[in-house]
């Protein structure tokens, strides 16, 4: 009989959950739906499983041109992040390698050092001040939104970083790639960056750009 | 001729309304669309009626196990609330009955007492301070987001409450129900709440839980 | 070979762009999708073109009853504005004409005068203070959200205005139009505005209203 | 000894509360501080009492020119509302009286009828459609942000309303008051509202305006 | 001469930084200022140093009653987080120990496992479903806002967790502490949780509560 | 007598304005107060004047190294913009000159061309696509947040631009200035941008940088 009464209780308190089988406590992304500025539609509650809440991928090998790798946990790979406004990236950098100068157009970045001897820095726009720090394992550093910054592994072994972004996706604009791997017209580059034509052409060659 | 001129005027000022027959002044929920973190799609203006703006349901009988009832006016029942970020619940509590200790995981609650002798209280997390007050008819009380709280009708007759939530839906997590009406493993409950196994088993029996 | 390495680099840095061909840097409106309180769904990146980012319409002729015209650049006409929370309107007003008293129910308005001798004003609600200013070419004025305001061309030639709204669409409620071009019952108008019946009837005639 | 251990526990979990004696769970307004766009500074936790969370004022007598009264519960009177983005007003209207045509420049209004025979209505800006409804006791109605609206007690006895605003303060702009109780220049009024000079002058007389 | 020209350039582009020596790119907390719902005032740029952007504290020893420890990096300890809406906590749990059942009243929690054999779980409010998972090192799990959850180290050695909260501070409400370490009246606890008086009294003894 | 009645009316409707002499309809910045992430404190209503709502500065001469000039209307110069989340900049560019490649770390930019033959472009980060367009007078273009972009006057006469930013201040990071006018270590620049040391040294000379 209690059983019957309890159903009554559930009914009284949470008619919304019965009526509305979608998200009450969370809005796990339905990745097949159309994304809006606030995120993806919510997956129906009946289709949400524990696996939507757990991310279990790991950085790939770093033996490549840049000698670092990254695995991205944003809403597209980790649907429980839908609507929360942040994402995570796990990074590994070989000894001596660096993540070249870049910006995240819509996110502040926070890095948690997994090893010693990681140099990170950013350039403030207000006064062109360069903020650089050598981090030890467990140090946390904030790299403010949209500012040019870099990370370098100055240690003797591969280093790992846990990176948090205050946006739903880890968008990246690397200066060298934007200028030299694109079809950005070389005359426009020279006029708007003051770089020599010869330098531009050389780097377009390296980065396989055109224009 | 003025007629013609006026149409011209309307055209000049509000081409958006002609082009875009959706919501300019409001975004009434199209409940058949897929919900996103910011709400439902907007119903086309041509389908919006006065009834979308008026809610006219009333609390159900309270003769049940817990002796209280609630009628929920959230966006699912009241589409004009779409995107506004709050919802309303109308509650009735029998004399002597109470709404047991619970939280609203994503909303601050504001209650407007419809009768005297309503005791409401919450526990602050910062210092475990218990904030309790006996409300008179017309008193308004704020119960901050996510904190454990309760409401009790300490009067001699049925009491009514108007409740406002600062979220689109009145999500509720009642401690006794979460622990004892679920299949939450009894060993984990004991380990993480310090309750006795015997007490847990007894209450799982009452609330029809398992595990 | 560098070519191969570069693809690897792109892969490392921007797996999201490959996996998710939607908006990383922007969310251009897919105007065929259903609008939500946060905006339209994002157009797939592959369908975004430079034309989504450029608006190139101009005000229409102003030879009409009110002697002003407006061209609206909100998300419906200019999909790159999706999710940005503002819109633009380009206005032209004949010499001596005015944009009648109106409100924007959900936006602050900012006007940039394209000519001298533009009179703009708003009425504060807190103390019924009337804030009026004659603007010169290049002056910028803020007209706060929801308040009654007007703009008048007090010069000798047609004037232009660039208008920015802090909302996704330029919704407009003109007092004379709302009262006299609608079917708002004349008795209710009189009772709630204190205007004479005769005056109401006269203006309903001019503005083609009923009721 | 447990006592000692518990302090240790509190220390581990909530060092923030010890370090930072301000708001963790809530931000009750320190009304002596300077208000910002997001609200008042937070009162130190040690000064927060149960009375900050309870509002207990009631509408004043309604025997006056307009025959209605209102008591405002916004953050200035009810500091627990700080930062929550809404406020409450309790209204009483004599039989036959009405709250004249007005807007709330930055808030959607939701009214809960305390009596039968309350007529409420608003005018949409998109198509000048008038949405009017006679409410019964317990009915809830949404009046969208910034739109002209009114409420009338069409019953035989004094009526009460519970009103919720989706903004921190119940700002009000009443058409008749803005036009006729201010010093708004009569020529500008006529030119921007199309009302007769005679009508304007008559109402300026009644409402004690100038200009 | 170029020197002079460059100052001109700086002047042209960034007059704001000269006029306004506060935050352009970031708003580092001035912890001596009064906190508002949106955060602390911004520290003047001239007082911002690299140390504002780097957090370098570590978890304390875990040899205590609960056998876990936490070091909190929220805005109060790490002023570069001001206004960003999230905080970080570094946790260590002894083998076999657990963080007892609790909620975060205003934050979703994301945990990154530093070891294998970490069991984490939460209870959904919509249907009392218990979501539990044993995490391996590097796994990331989302624990949605306001829901009851726990974490247990089921391994053979001390485990570490990196925890991200989607709120400016890591507010915590632990069920056992809220009920049994407070002065919450035992009769009210029994009535609103259905727990036995004897059980309540026993746990009040252990947790040093009163009432 | 009506006078007396009207005061009563004002009292009934707007007790908040009497009690609280601050902003009800707007929050004009009190620039002497401490800025928070949501803006400056609000100036008391009694000190607000029409001049707070009007901005009347104009671009300076453009005869300088870069041959363009800008006048900034952000909250620091134009206090009515407080809390609105956008700012305006008026720009003039000599024939043939350009605004070099730069980003706005926290704002989308919208430009309204005041002349023909203005070339503007940005580089998407997702696929390094270069979006370039030659604008005619009156054309409006969106340059998304944080992305590298430039504007060039390709015409035969000085050109003007009205620029809107979706942030409270027009923060600017110019690539050439950040790299070559700062004390950013040349080795780090080379390592993180792939530019030659010689090129870096040459440009540091021109831009007066060190390191």
PDB file of N, CA and C in Angstrom, chain B residues 2-17 19-20 22-27 30 33-34 36-43 82-84, chain C residues 31 34-40 60-61 63-72 74 76-77 99-100 105-106 169-172 174 177 181 205-208:
ATOM      1  N   UNK B   2      -5.986  57.398 -46.061  1.00  0.00           N
ATOM      2  CA  UNK B   2      -5.203  57.258 -44.824  1.00  0.00           C
ATOM      3  C   UNK B   2      -4.896  55.783 -44.564  1.00  0.00           C
ATOM      4  N   UNK B   3      -5.893  54.954 -44.872  1.00  0.00           N
ATOM      5  CA  UNK B   3      -5.725  53.517 -44.718  1.00  0.00           C
ATOM      6  C   UNK B   3      -4.449  53.046 -45.403  1.00  0.00           C
ATOM      7  N   UNK B   4      -4.322  53.465 -46.638  1.00  0.00           N
ATOM      8  CA  UNK B   4      -3.139  53.084 -47.410  1.00  0.00           C
ATOM      9  C   UNK B   4      -1.880  53.632 -46.742  1.00  0.00           C
ATOM     10  N   UNK B   5      -1.975  54.877 -46.307  1.00  0.00           N
ATOM     11  CA  UNK B   5      -0.812  55.500 -45.688  1.00  0.00           C
ATOM     12  C   UNK B   5      -0.414  54.745 -44.423  1.00  0.00           C
ATOM     13  N   UNK B   6      -1.445  54.340 -43.687  1.00  0.00           N
ATOM     14  CA  UNK B   6      -1.090  53.655 -42.456  1.00  0.00           C
ATOM     15  C   UNK B   6      -0.372  52.340 -42.715  1.00  0.00           C
ATOM     16  N   UNK B   7      -0.830  51.633 -43.712  1.00  0.00           N
ATOM     17  CA  UNK B   7      -0.117  50.393 -44.026  1.00  0.00           C
ATOM     18  C   UNK B   7       1.345  50.685 -44.358  1.00  0.00           C
ATOM     19  N   UNK B   8       1.537  51.781 -45.050  1.00  0.00           N
ATOM     20  CA  UNK B   8       2.897  52.182 -45.362  1.00  0.00           C
ATOM     21  C   UNK B   8       3.679  52.396 -44.064  1.00  0.00           C
ATOM     22  N   UNK B   9       3.013  53.080 -43.131  1.00  0.00           N
ATOM     23  CA  UNK B   9       3.651  53.342 -41.851  1.00  0.00           C
ATOM     24  C   UNK B   9       4.047  52.032 -41.162  1.00  0.00           C
ATOM     25  N   UNK B  10       3.080  51.125 -41.119  1.00  0.00           N
ATOM     26  CA  UNK B  10       3.358  49.844 -40.475  1.00  0.00           C
ATOM     27  C   UNK B  10       4.534  49.174 -41.169  1.00  0.00           C
ATOM     28  N   UNK B  11       4.532  49.277 -42.462  1.00  0.00           N
ATOM     29  CA  UNK B  11       5.604  48.655 -43.230  1.00  0.00           C
ATOM     30  C   UNK B  11       6.958  49.257 -42.868  1.00  0.00           C
ATOM     31  N   UNK B  12       6.978  50.577 -42.761  1.00  0.00           N
ATOM     32  CA  UNK B  12       8.231  51.246 -42.458  1.00  0.00           C
ATOM     33  C   UNK B  12       8.764  50.847 -41.097  1.00  0.00           C
ATOM     34  N   UNK B  13       7.866  50.807 -40.152  1.00  0.00           N
ATOM     35  CA  UNK B  13       8.322  50.591 -38.788  1.00  0.00           C
ATOM     36  C   UNK B  13       8.592  49.130 -38.466  1.00  0.00           C
ATOM     37  N   UNK B  14       7.832  48.253 -39.054  1.00  0.00           N
ATOM     38  CA  UNK B  14       7.915  46.882 -38.549  1.00  0.00           C
ATOM     39  C   UNK B  14       8.021  45.857 -39.661  1.00  0.00           C
ATOM     40  N   UNK B  15       8.932  46.094 -40.565  1.00  0.00           N
ATOM     41  CA  UNK B  15       9.136  45.078 -41.594  1.00  0.00           C
ATOM     42  C   UNK B  15       9.507  43.744 -40.968  1.00  0.00           C
ATOM     43  N   UNK B  16      10.157  43.797 -39.829  1.00  0.00           N
ATOM     44  CA  UNK B  16      10.519  42.523 -39.202  1.00  0.00           C
ATOM     45  C   UNK B  16       9.300  41.680 -38.895  1.00  0.00           C
ATOM     46  N   UNK B  17       8.228  42.318 -38.462  1.00  0.00           N
ATOM     47  CA  UNK B  17       7.063  41.510 -38.083  1.00  0.00           C
ATOM     48  C   UNK B  17       6.429  40.866 -39.313  1.00  0.00           C
ATOM     49  N   UNK B  19       8.121  40.130 -42.216  1.00  0.00           N
ATOM     50  CA  UNK B  19       9.070  39.130 -42.696  1.00  0.00           C
ATOM     51  C   UNK B  19       9.101  37.926 -41.753  1.00  0.00           C
ATOM     52  N   UNK B  20       9.090  38.242 -40.495  1.00  0.00           N
ATOM     53  CA  UNK B  20       9.396  37.232 -39.481  1.00  0.00           C
ATOM     54  C   UNK B  20       8.178  37.078 -38.587  1.00  0.00           C
ATOM     55  N   UNK B  22       7.404  35.264 -36.342  1.00  0.00           N
ATOM     56  CA  UNK B  22       7.662  34.685 -35.023  1.00  0.00           C
ATOM     57  C   UNK B  22       7.529  35.766 -33.955  1.00  0.00           C
ATOM     58  N   UNK B  23       8.215  35.582 -32.855  1.00  0.00           N
ATOM     59  CA  UNK B  23       8.071  36.453 -31.692  1.00  0.00           C
ATOM     60  C   UNK B  23       8.945  37.694 -31.814  1.00  0.00           C
ATOM     61  N   UNK B  24       8.344  38.882 -31.716  1.00  0.00           N
ATOM     62  CA  UNK B  24       9.153  40.084 -31.566  1.00  0.00           C
ATOM     63  C   UNK B  24       9.129  40.501 -30.102  1.00  0.00           C
ATOM     64  N   UNK B  25       7.943  40.506 -29.537  1.00  0.00           N
ATOM     65  CA  UNK B  25       7.784  41.002 -28.168  1.00  0.00           C
ATOM     66  C   UNK B  25       7.929  39.908 -27.127  1.00  0.00           C
ATOM     67  N   UNK B  26       7.772  38.671 -27.550  1.00  0.00           N
ATOM     68  CA  UNK B  26       7.781  37.556 -26.603  1.00  0.00           C
ATOM     69  C   UNK B  26       8.148  36.308 -27.382  1.00  0.00           C
ATOM     70  N   UNK B  27       8.486  35.264 -26.669  1.00  0.00           N
ATOM     71  CA  UNK B  27       8.816  33.982 -27.308  1.00  0.00           C
ATOM     72  C   UNK B  27       8.021  32.899 -26.597  1.00  0.00           C
ATOM     73  N   UNK B  30       6.949  26.895 -28.348  1.00  0.00           N
ATOM     74  CA  UNK B  30       6.368  25.876 -29.222  1.00  0.00           C
ATOM     75  C   UNK B  30       6.763  24.537 -28.605  1.00  0.00           C
ATOM     76  N   UNK B  33       8.560  21.684 -30.337  1.00  0.00           N
ATOM     77  CA  UNK B  33       9.945  21.816 -30.774  1.00  0.00           C
ATOM     78  C   UNK B  33      10.896  21.219 -29.750  1.00  0.00           C
ATOM     79  N   UNK B  34      12.179  21.133 -30.108  1.00  0.00           N
ATOM     80  CA  UNK B  34      13.190  20.558 -29.214  1.00  0.00           C
ATOM     81  C   UNK B  34      13.691  21.628 -28.256  1.00  0.00           C
ATOM     82  N   UNK B  36      16.153  23.637 -25.809  1.00  0.00           N
ATOM     83  CA  UNK B  36      17.590  23.911 -25.731  1.00  0.00           C
ATOM     84  C   UNK B  36      17.879  24.480 -24.341  1.00  0.00           C
ATOM     85  N   UNK B  37      19.164  24.687 -23.996  1.00  0.00           N
ATOM     86  CA  UNK B  37      19.454  25.294 -22.688  1.00  0.00           C
ATOM     87  C   UNK B  37      18.775  26.652 -22.480  1.00  0.00           C
ATOM     88  N   UNK B  38      18.447  27.367 -23.564  1.00  0.00           N
ATOM     89  CA  UNK B  38      17.782  28.662 -23.392  1.00  0.00           C
ATOM     90  C   UNK B  38      16.261  28.570 -23.510  1.00  0.00           C
ATOM     91  N   UNK B  39      15.737  27.392 -23.757  1.00  0.00           N
ATOM     92  CA  UNK B  39      14.292  27.228 -23.832  1.00  0.00           C
ATOM     93  C   UNK B  39      13.830  26.597 -25.133  1.00  0.00           C
ATOM     94  N   UNK B  40      12.502  26.594 -25.309  1.00  0.00           N
ATOM     95  CA  UNK B  40      11.886  26.025 -26.500  1.00  0.00           C
ATOM     96  C   UNK B  40      11.956  27.019 -27.663  1.00  0.00           C
ATOM     97  N   UNK B  41      11.808  26.507 -28.905  1.00  0.00           N
ATOM     98  CA  UNK B  41      11.623  27.439 -30.028  1.00  0.00           C
ATOM     99  C   UNK B  41      10.382  28.306 -29.794  1.00  0.00           C
ATOM    100  N   UNK B  42      10.326  29.432 -30.483  1.00  0.00           N
ATOM    101  CA  UNK B  42       9.205  30.361 -30.348  1.00  0.00           C
ATOM    102  C   UNK B  42       8.069  29.932 -31.274  1.00  0.00           C
ATOM    103  N   UNK B  43       6.859  29.979 -30.755  1.00  0.00           N
ATOM    104  CA  UNK B  43       5.670  29.696 -31.552  1.00  0.00           C
ATOM    105  C   UNK B  43       5.464  30.837 -32.562  1.00  0.00           C
ATOM    106  N   UNK B  82       8.277  30.773 -21.380  1.00  0.00           N
ATOM    107  CA  UNK B  82       9.479  30.363 -22.122  1.00  0.00           C
ATOM    108  C   UNK B  82      10.577  31.434 -22.128  1.00  0.00           C
ATOM    109  N   UNK B  83      11.756  31.037 -21.705  1.00  0.00           N
ATOM    110  CA  UNK B  83      12.907  31.942 -21.763  1.00  0.00           C
ATOM    111  C   UNK B  83      12.956  32.968 -20.642  1.00  0.00           C
ATOM    112  N   UNK B  84      11.960  32.975 -19.759  1.00  0.00           N
ATOM    113  CA  UNK B  84      11.937  33.996 -18.704  1.00  0.00           C
ATOM    114  C   UNK B  84      12.737  33.574 -17.474  1.00  0.00           C
TER     115      UNK B  84
ATOM    116  N   UNK C  31      18.488  30.554 -40.969  1.00  0.00           N
ATOM    117  CA  UNK C  31      17.162  31.176 -40.837  1.00  0.00           C
ATOM    118  C   UNK C  31      16.034  30.187 -41.108  1.00  0.00           C
ATOM    119  N   UNK C  34      14.387  26.629 -36.372  1.00  0.00           N
ATOM    120  CA  UNK C  34      13.434  27.224 -35.423  1.00  0.00           C
ATOM    121  C   UNK C  34      14.173  28.134 -34.453  1.00  0.00           C
ATOM    122  N   UNK C  35      13.694  29.356 -34.318  1.00  0.00           N
ATOM    123  CA  UNK C  35      14.336  30.303 -33.409  1.00  0.00           C
ATOM    124  C   UNK C  35      14.051  29.912 -31.948  1.00  0.00           C
ATOM    125  N   UNK C  36      15.073  30.097 -31.088  1.00  0.00           N
ATOM    126  CA  UNK C  36      14.921  29.877 -29.645  1.00  0.00           C
ATOM    127  C   UNK C  36      15.194  31.202 -28.935  1.00  0.00           C
ATOM    128  N   UNK C  37      14.970  31.265 -27.584  1.00  0.00           N
ATOM    129  CA  UNK C  37      15.279  32.514 -26.884  1.00  0.00           C
ATOM    130  C   UNK C  37      16.725  32.969 -27.062  1.00  0.00           C
ATOM    131  N   UNK C  38      17.652  32.052 -27.364  1.00  0.00           N
ATOM    132  CA  UNK C  38      19.041  32.477 -27.560  1.00  0.00           C
ATOM    133  C   UNK C  38      19.384  32.697 -29.024  1.00  0.00           C
ATOM    134  N   UNK C  39      18.450  32.480 -29.920  1.00  0.00           N
ATOM    135  CA  UNK C  39      18.716  32.725 -31.326  1.00  0.00           C
ATOM    136  C   UNK C  39      18.415  31.527 -32.205  1.00  0.00           C
ATOM    137  N   UNK C  40      18.813  31.650 -33.478  1.00  0.00           N
ATOM    138  CA  UNK C  40      18.604  30.594 -34.458  1.00  0.00           C
ATOM    139  C   UNK C  40      19.688  29.527 -34.323  1.00  0.00           C
ATOM    140  N   UNK C  60      14.622  53.329 -47.660  1.00  0.00           N
ATOM    141  CA  UNK C  60      13.714  53.560 -48.795  1.00  0.00           C
ATOM    142  C   UNK C  60      13.357  55.047 -48.904  1.00  0.00           C
ATOM    143  N   UNK C  61      12.661  55.430 -49.975  1.00  0.00           N
ATOM    144  CA  UNK C  61      12.197  56.825 -50.086  1.00  0.00           C
ATOM    145  C   UNK C  61      11.331  57.199 -48.889  1.00  0.00           C
ATOM    146  N   UNK C  63       9.022  59.692 -48.897  1.00  0.00           N
ATOM    147  CA  UNK C  63       7.832  60.457 -49.284  1.00  0.00           C
ATOM    148  C   UNK C  63       6.581  59.672 -48.923  1.00  0.00           C
ATOM    149  N   UNK C  64       6.163  59.774 -47.675  1.00  0.00           N
ATOM    150  CA  UNK C  64       4.979  59.046 -47.238  1.00  0.00           C
ATOM    151  C   UNK C  64       4.315  59.828 -46.101  1.00  0.00           C
ATOM    152  N   UNK C  65       3.313  59.265 -45.508  1.00  0.00           N
ATOM    153  CA  UNK C  65       2.529  59.957 -44.480  1.00  0.00           C
ATOM    154  C   UNK C  65       3.404  60.512 -43.353  1.00  0.00           C
ATOM    155  N   UNK C  66       4.344  59.719 -42.904  1.00  0.00           N
ATOM    156  CA  UNK C  66       5.150  60.156 -41.760  1.00  0.00           C
ATOM    157  C   UNK C  66       6.457  60.820 -42.158  1.00  0.00           C
ATOM    158  N   UNK C  67       6.795  60.691 -43.432  1.00  0.00           N
ATOM    159  CA  UNK C  67       8.001  61.348 -43.949  1.00  0.00           C
ATOM    160  C   UNK C  67       9.296  60.885 -43.285  1.00  0.00           C
ATOM    161  N   UNK C  68       9.316  59.624 -42.929  1.00  0.00           N
ATOM    162  CA  UNK C  68      10.608  59.048 -42.560  1.00  0.00           C
ATOM    163  C   UNK C  68      10.618  57.592 -43.021  1.00  0.00           C
ATOM    164  N   UNK C  69      11.799  57.029 -43.082  1.00  0.00           N
ATOM    165  CA  UNK C  69      11.894  55.630 -43.481  1.00  0.00           C
ATOM    166  C   UNK C  69      12.997  54.956 -42.685  1.00  0.00           C
ATOM    167  N   UNK C  70      12.971  53.637 -42.734  1.00  0.00           N
ATOM    168  CA  UNK C  70      13.947  52.882 -41.945  1.00  0.00           C
ATOM    169  C   UNK C  70      14.262  51.581 -42.663  1.00  0.00           C
ATOM    170  N   UNK C  71      15.531  51.173 -42.606  1.00  0.00           N
ATOM    171  CA  UNK C  71      15.878  49.843 -43.082  1.00  0.00           C
ATOM    172  C   UNK C  71      16.506  49.101 -41.903  1.00  0.00           C
ATOM    173  N   UNK C  72      15.989  47.903 -41.692  1.00  0.00           N
ATOM    174  CA  UNK C  72      16.309  47.150 -40.488  1.00  0.00           C
ATOM    175  C   UNK C  72      17.387  46.112 -40.792  1.00  0.00           C
ATOM    176  N   UNK C  74      18.491  43.408 -38.658  1.00  0.00           N
ATOM    177  CA  UNK C  74      18.502  42.515 -37.496  1.00  0.00           C
ATOM    178  C   UNK C  74      18.811  41.109 -38.007  1.00  0.00           C
ATOM    179  N   UNK C  76      17.296  38.618 -38.855  1.00  0.00           N
ATOM    180  CA  UNK C  76      16.497  38.077 -39.955  1.00  0.00           C
ATOM    181  C   UNK C  76      17.005  38.526 -41.318  1.00  0.00           C
ATOM    182  N   UNK C  77      17.602  39.723 -41.346  1.00  0.00           N
ATOM    183  CA  UNK C  77      18.154  40.230 -42.617  1.00  0.00           C
ATOM    184  C   UNK C  77      19.674  40.074 -42.664  1.00  0.00           C
ATOM    185  N   UNK C  99       9.927  61.046 -35.801  1.00  0.00           N
ATOM    186  CA  UNK C  99       9.533  59.681 -35.463  1.00  0.00           C
ATOM    187  C   UNK C  99       8.705  59.820 -34.191  1.00  0.00           C
ATOM    188  N   UNK C 100       7.412  59.481 -34.249  1.00  0.00           N
ATOM    189  CA  UNK C 100       6.523  59.799 -33.120  1.00  0.00           C
ATOM    190  C   UNK C 100       6.876  59.052 -31.830  1.00  0.00           C
ATOM    191  N   UNK C 105      10.323  47.834 -26.494  1.00  0.00           N
ATOM    192  CA  UNK C 105      10.011  47.087 -25.273  1.00  0.00           C
ATOM    193  C   UNK C 105      11.186  46.311 -24.689  1.00  0.00           C
ATOM    194  N   UNK C 106      12.192  46.001 -25.480  1.00  0.00           N
ATOM    195  CA  UNK C 106      13.268  45.200 -24.896  1.00  0.00           C
ATOM    196  C   UNK C 106      14.663  45.663 -25.298  1.00  0.00           C
ATOM    197  N   UNK C 169      16.247  42.267 -32.211  1.00  0.00           N
ATOM    198  CA  UNK C 169      15.312  42.825 -33.202  1.00  0.00           C
ATOM    199  C   UNK C 169      14.815  44.182 -32.742  1.00  0.00           C
ATOM    200  N   UNK C 170      14.517  45.050 -33.708  1.00  0.00           N
ATOM    201  CA  UNK C 170      14.091  46.403 -33.393  1.00  0.00           C
ATOM    202  C   UNK C 170      12.581  46.454 -33.203  1.00  0.00           C
ATOM    203  N   UNK C 171      12.112  45.881 -32.113  1.00  0.00           N
ATOM    204  CA  UNK C 171      10.687  45.940 -31.812  1.00  0.00           C
ATOM    205  C   UNK C 171      10.298  47.367 -31.416  1.00  0.00           C
ATOM    206  N   UNK C 172       9.124  47.824 -31.888  1.00  0.00           N
ATOM    207  CA  UNK C 172       8.700  49.220 -31.720  1.00  0.00           C
ATOM    208  C   UNK C 172       7.244  49.261 -31.267  1.00  0.00           C
ATOM    209  N   UNK C 174       4.604  52.273 -30.873  1.00  0.00           N
ATOM    210  CA  UNK C 174       4.302  53.696 -30.997  1.00  0.00           C
ATOM    211  C   UNK C 174       2.972  53.972 -30.304  1.00  0.00           C
ATOM    212  N   UNK C 177      -0.077  54.631 -32.548  1.00  0.00           N
ATOM    213  CA  UNK C 177      -0.453  53.454 -33.324  1.00  0.00           C
ATOM    214  C   UNK C 177      -1.076  52.391 -32.428  1.00  0.00           C
ATOM    215  N   UNK C 181      -4.655  52.724 -33.934  1.00  0.00           N
ATOM    216  CA  UNK C 181      -4.675  51.888 -35.134  1.00  0.00           C
ATOM    217  C   UNK C 181      -5.072  50.456 -34.789  1.00  0.00           C
ATOM    218  N   UNK C 205     -10.209  57.413 -36.232  1.00  0.00           N
ATOM    219  CA  UNK C 205     -10.538  57.674 -37.630  1.00  0.00           C
ATOM    220  C   UNK C 205      -9.289  57.897 -38.464  1.00  0.00           C
ATOM    221  N   UNK C 206      -8.406  58.726 -37.987  1.00  0.00           N
ATOM    222  CA  UNK C 206      -7.185  59.022 -38.739  1.00  0.00           C
ATOM    223  C   UNK C 206      -6.312  57.778 -38.915  1.00  0.00           C
ATOM    224  N   UNK C 207      -6.198  57.016 -37.834  1.00  0.00           N
ATOM    225  CA  UNK C 207      -5.288  55.862 -37.881  1.00  0.00           C
ATOM    226  C   UNK C 207      -5.980  54.561 -38.276  1.00  0.00           C
ATOM    227  N   UNK C 208      -7.251  54.681 -38.631  1.00  0.00           N
ATOM    228  CA  UNK C 208      -7.958  53.521 -39.180  1.00  0.00           C
ATOM    229  C   UNK C 208      -8.188  52.422 -38.138  1.00  0.00           C
TER     230      UNK C 208
END
